[in-house]
JSON list of C-alpha atoms in Angstrom, two decimals:
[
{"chain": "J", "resi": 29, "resn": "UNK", "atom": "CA", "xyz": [-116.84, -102.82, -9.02]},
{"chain": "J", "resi": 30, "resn": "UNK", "atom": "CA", "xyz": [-116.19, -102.12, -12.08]},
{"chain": "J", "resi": 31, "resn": "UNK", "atom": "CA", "xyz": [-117.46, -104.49, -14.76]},
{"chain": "J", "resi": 32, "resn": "UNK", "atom": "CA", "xyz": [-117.41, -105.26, -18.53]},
{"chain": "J", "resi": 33, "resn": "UNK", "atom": "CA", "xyz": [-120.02, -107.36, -20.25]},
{"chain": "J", "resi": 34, "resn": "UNK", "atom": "CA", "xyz": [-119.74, -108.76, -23.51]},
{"chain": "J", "resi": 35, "resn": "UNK", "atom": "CA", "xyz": [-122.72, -110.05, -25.83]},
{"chain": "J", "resi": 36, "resn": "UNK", "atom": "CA", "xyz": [-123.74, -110.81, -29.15]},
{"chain": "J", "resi": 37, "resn": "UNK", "atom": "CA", "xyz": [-121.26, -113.97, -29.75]},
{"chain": "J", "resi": 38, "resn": "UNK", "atom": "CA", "xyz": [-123.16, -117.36, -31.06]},
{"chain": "J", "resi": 39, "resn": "UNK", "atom": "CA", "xyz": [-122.96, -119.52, -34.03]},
{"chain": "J", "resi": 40, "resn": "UNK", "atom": "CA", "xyz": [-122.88, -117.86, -37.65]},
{"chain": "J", "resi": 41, "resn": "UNK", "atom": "CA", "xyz": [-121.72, -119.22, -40.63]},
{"chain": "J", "resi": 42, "resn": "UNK", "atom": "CA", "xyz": [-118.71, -118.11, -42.96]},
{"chain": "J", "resi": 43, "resn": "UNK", "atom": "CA", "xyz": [-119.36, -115.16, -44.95]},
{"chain": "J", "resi": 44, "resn": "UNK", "atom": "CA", "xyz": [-122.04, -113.87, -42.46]},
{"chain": "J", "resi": 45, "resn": "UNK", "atom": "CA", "xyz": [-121.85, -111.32, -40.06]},
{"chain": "J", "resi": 46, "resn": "UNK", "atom": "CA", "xyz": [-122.62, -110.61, -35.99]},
{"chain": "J", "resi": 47, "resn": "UNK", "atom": "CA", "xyz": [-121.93, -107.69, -34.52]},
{"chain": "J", "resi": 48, "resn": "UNK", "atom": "CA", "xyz": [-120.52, -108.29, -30.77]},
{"chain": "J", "resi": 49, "resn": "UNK", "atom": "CA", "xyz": [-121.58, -105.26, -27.84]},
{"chain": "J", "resi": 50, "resn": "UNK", "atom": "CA", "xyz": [-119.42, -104.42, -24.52]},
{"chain": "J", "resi": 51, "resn": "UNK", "atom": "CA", "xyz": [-121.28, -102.23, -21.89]},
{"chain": "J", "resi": 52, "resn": "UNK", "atom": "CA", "xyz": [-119.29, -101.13, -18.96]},
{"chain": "J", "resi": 53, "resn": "UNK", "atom": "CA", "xyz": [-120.66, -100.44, -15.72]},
{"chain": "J", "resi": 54, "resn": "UNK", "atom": "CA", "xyz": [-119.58, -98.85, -12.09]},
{"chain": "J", "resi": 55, "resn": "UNK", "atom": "CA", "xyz": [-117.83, -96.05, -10.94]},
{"chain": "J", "resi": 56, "resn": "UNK", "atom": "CA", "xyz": [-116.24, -95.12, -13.82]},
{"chain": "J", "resi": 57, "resn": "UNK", "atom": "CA", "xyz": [-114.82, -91.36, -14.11]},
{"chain": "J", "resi": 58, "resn": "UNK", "atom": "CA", "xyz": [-113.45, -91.62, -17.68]},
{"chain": "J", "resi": 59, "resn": "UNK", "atom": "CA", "xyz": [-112.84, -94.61, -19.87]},
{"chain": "J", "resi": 60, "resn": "UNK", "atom": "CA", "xyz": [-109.80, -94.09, -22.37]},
{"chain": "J", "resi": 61, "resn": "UNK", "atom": "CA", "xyz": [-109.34, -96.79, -24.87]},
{"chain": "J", "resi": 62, "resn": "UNK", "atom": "CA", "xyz": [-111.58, -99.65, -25.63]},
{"chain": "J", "resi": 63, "resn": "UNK", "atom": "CA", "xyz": [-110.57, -102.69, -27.26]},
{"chain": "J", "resi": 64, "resn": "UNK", "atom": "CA", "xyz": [-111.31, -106.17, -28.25]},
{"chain": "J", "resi": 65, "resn": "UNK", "atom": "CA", "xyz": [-109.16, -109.18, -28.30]},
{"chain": "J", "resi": 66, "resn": "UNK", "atom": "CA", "xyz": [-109.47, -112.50, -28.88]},
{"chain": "J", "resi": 67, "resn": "UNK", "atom": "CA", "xyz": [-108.20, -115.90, -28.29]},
{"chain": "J", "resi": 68, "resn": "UNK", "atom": "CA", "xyz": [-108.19, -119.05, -29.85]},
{"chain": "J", "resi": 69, "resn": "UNK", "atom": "CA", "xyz": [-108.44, -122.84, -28.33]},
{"chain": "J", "resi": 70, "resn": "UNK", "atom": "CA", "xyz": [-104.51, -123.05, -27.53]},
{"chain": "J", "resi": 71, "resn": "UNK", "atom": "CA", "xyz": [-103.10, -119.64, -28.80]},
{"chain": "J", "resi": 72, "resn": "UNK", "atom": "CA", "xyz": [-102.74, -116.46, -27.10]},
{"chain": "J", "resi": 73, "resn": "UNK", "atom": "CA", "xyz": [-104.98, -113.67, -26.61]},
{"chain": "J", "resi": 74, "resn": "UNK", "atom": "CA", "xyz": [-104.69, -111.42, -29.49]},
{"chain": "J", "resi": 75, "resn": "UNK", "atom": "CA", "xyz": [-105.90, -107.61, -30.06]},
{"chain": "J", "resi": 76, "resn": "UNK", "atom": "CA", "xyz": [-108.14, -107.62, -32.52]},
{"chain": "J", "resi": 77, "resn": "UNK", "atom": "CA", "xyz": [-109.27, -104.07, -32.73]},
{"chain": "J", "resi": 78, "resn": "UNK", "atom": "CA", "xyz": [-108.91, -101.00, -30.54]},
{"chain": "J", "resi": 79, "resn": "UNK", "atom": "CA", "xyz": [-110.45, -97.45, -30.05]},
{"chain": "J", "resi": 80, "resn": "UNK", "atom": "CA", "xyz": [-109.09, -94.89, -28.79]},
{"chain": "J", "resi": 81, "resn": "UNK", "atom": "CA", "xyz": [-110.46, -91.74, -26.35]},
{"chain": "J", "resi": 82, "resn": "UNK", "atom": "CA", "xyz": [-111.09, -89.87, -29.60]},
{"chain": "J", "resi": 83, "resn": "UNK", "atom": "CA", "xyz": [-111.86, -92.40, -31.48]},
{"chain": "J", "resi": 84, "resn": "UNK", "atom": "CA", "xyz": [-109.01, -93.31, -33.88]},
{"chain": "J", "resi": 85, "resn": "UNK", "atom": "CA", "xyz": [-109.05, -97.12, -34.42]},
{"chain": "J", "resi": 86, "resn": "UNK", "atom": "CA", "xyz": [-106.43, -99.82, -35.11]},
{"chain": "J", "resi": 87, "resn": "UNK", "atom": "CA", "xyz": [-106.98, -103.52, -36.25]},
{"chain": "J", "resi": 88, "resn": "UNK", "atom": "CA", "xyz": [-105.48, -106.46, -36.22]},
{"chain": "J", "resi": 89, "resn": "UNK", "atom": "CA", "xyz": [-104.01, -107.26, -39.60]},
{"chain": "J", "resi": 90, "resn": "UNK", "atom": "CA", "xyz": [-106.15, -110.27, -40.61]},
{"chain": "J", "resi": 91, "resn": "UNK", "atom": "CA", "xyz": [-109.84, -108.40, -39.95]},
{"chain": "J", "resi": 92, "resn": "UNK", "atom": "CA", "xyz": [-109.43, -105.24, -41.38]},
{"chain": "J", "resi": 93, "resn": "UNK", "atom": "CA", "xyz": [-111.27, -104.06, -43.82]},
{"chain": "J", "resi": 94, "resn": "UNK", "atom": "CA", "xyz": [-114.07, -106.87, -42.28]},
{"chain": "J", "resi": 95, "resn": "UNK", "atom": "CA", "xyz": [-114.39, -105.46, -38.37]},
{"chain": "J", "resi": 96, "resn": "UNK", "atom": "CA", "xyz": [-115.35, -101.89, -37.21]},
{"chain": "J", "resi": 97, "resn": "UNK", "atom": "CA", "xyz": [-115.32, -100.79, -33.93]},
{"chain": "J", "resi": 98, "resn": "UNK", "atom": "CA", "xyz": [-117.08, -98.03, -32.38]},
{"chain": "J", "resi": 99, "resn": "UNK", "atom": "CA", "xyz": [-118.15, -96.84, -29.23]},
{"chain": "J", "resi": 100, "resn": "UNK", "atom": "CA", "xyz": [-120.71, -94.79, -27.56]},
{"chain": "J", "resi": 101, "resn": "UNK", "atom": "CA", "xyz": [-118.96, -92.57, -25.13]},
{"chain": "J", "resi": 102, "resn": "UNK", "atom": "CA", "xyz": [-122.54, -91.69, -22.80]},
{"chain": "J", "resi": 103, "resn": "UNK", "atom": "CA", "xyz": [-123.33, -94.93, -22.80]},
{"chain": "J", "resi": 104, "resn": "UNK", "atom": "CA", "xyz": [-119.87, -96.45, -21.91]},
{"chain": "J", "resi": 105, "resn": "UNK", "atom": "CA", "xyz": [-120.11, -99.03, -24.73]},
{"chain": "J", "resi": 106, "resn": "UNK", "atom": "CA", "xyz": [-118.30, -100.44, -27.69]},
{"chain": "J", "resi": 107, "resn": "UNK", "atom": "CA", "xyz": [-119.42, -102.47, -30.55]},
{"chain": "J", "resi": 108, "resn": "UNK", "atom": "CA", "xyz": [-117.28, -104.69, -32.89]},
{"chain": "J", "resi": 109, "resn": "UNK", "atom": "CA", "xyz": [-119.28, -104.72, -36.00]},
{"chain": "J", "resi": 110, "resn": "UNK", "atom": "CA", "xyz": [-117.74, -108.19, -37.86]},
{"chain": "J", "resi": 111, "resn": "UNK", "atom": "CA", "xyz": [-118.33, -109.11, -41.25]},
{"chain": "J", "resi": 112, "resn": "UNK", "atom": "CA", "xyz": [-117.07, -112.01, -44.04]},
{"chain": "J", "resi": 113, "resn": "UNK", "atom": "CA", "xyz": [-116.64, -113.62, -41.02]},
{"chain": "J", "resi": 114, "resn": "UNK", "atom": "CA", "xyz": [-114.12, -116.95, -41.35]},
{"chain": "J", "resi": 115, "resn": "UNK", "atom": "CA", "xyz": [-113.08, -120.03, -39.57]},
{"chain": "J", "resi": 116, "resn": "UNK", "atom": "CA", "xyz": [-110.24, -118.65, -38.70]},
{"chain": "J", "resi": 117, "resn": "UNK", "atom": "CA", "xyz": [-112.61, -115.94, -36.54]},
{"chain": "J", "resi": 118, "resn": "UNK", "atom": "CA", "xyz": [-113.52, -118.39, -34.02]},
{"chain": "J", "resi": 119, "resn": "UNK", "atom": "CA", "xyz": [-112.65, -117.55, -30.91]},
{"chain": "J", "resi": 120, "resn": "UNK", "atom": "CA", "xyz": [-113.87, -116.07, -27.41]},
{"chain": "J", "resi": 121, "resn": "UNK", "atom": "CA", "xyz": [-114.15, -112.57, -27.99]},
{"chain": "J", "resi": 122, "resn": "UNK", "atom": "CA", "xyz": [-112.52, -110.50, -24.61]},
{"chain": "J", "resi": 123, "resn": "UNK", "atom": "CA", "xyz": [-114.16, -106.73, -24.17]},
{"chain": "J", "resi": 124, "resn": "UNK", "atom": "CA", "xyz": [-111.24, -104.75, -22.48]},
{"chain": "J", "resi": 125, "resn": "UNK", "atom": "CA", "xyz": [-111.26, -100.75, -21.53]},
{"chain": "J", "resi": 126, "resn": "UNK", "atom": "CA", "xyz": [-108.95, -98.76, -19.59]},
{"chain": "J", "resi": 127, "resn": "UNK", "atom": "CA", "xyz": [-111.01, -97.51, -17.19]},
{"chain": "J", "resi": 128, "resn": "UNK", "atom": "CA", "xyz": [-110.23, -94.10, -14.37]},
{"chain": "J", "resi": 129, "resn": "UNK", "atom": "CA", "xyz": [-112.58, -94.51, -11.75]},
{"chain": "J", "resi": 130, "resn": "UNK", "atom": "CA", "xyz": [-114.13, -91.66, -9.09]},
{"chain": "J", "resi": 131, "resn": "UNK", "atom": "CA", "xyz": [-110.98, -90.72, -6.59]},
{"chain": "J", "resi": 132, "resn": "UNK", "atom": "CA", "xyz": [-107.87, -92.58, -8.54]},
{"chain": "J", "resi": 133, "resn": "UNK", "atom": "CA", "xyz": [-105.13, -91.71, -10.13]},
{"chain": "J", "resi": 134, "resn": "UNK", "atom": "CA", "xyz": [-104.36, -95.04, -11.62]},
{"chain": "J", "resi": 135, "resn": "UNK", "atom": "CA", "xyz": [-106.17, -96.82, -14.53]},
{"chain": "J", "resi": 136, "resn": "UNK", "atom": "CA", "xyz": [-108.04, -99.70, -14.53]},
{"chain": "J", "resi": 137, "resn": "UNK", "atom": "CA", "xyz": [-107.20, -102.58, -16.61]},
{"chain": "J", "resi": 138, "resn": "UNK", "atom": "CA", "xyz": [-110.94, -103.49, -16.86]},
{"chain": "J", "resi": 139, "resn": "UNK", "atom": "CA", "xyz": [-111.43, -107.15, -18.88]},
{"chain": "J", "resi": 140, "resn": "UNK", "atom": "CA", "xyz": [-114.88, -108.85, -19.54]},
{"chain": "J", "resi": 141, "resn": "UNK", "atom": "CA", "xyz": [-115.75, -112.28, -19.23]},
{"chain": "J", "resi": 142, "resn": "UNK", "atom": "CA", "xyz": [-116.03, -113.26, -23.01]},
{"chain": "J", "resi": 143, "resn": "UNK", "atom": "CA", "xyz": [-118.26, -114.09, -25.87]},
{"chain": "J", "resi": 144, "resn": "UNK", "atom": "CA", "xyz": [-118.03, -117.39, -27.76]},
{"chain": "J", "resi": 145, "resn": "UNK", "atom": "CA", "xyz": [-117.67, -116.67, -31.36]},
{"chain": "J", "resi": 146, "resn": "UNK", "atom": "CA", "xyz": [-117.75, -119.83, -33.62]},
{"chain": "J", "resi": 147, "resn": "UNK", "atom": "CA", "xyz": [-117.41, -119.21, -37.44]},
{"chain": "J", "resi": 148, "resn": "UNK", "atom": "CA", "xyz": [-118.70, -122.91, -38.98]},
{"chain": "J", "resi": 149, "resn": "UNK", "atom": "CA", "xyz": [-121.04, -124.32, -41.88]}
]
């Protein structure tokens, strides 16, 4: 029921920029942290960039100072704002949040479908 949707990925070339969304949807009480991650044609998944509840952020070593995240807590979004994109970016982009919905006591390890990112001239 509950649902992440990712959007924004495409085709850009190095140095540019594209700026990826994540809208969640369903019964969702409270969503802690939101995070991206990403994965590569035969490597595995990576976290790329996290916020938390209040929003403090961590990112992965290779994009910071080049990726922002953010989030809008009434909407129940998050945005990964990525710039001087490189090759080395390419990758589907995951949206993941953990997620409390109406009546539980457990989180929700709530992952999107992906975005295709490819970084290329």
């Amino acid at each position: 029921q509950v649902q992440l949707v990712e959007s924004g990925g495409g085709l850009v070339q190095p140095g540019g920029s594209l700026r990826l969304s994540c809208a969640a949807s369903g019964p969702i009480l409270r969503i802690n942290h939101m995070a991206w991650y990403r994965q590569a044609p035969g490597k595995v998944r990576e976290l790329v960039a996290r916020i938390s509840i209040v929003g403090s952020t961590e990112y992965a070593d290779s994009v910071k100072g080049r990726f922002t995240i953010s989030r809008d807590y009434a909407k129940k979004t998050t945005d990964l704002q990525m710039n001087s994109l490189k090759t080395e970016d390419t990758a589907v982009y995951y949206c993941n949040a953990e997620v409390y919905r109406f009546g539980d006591s457990f989180h929700l390890d709530a992952w999107g479908q992906g975005t295709l990112v490819t970084v290329s001239s």
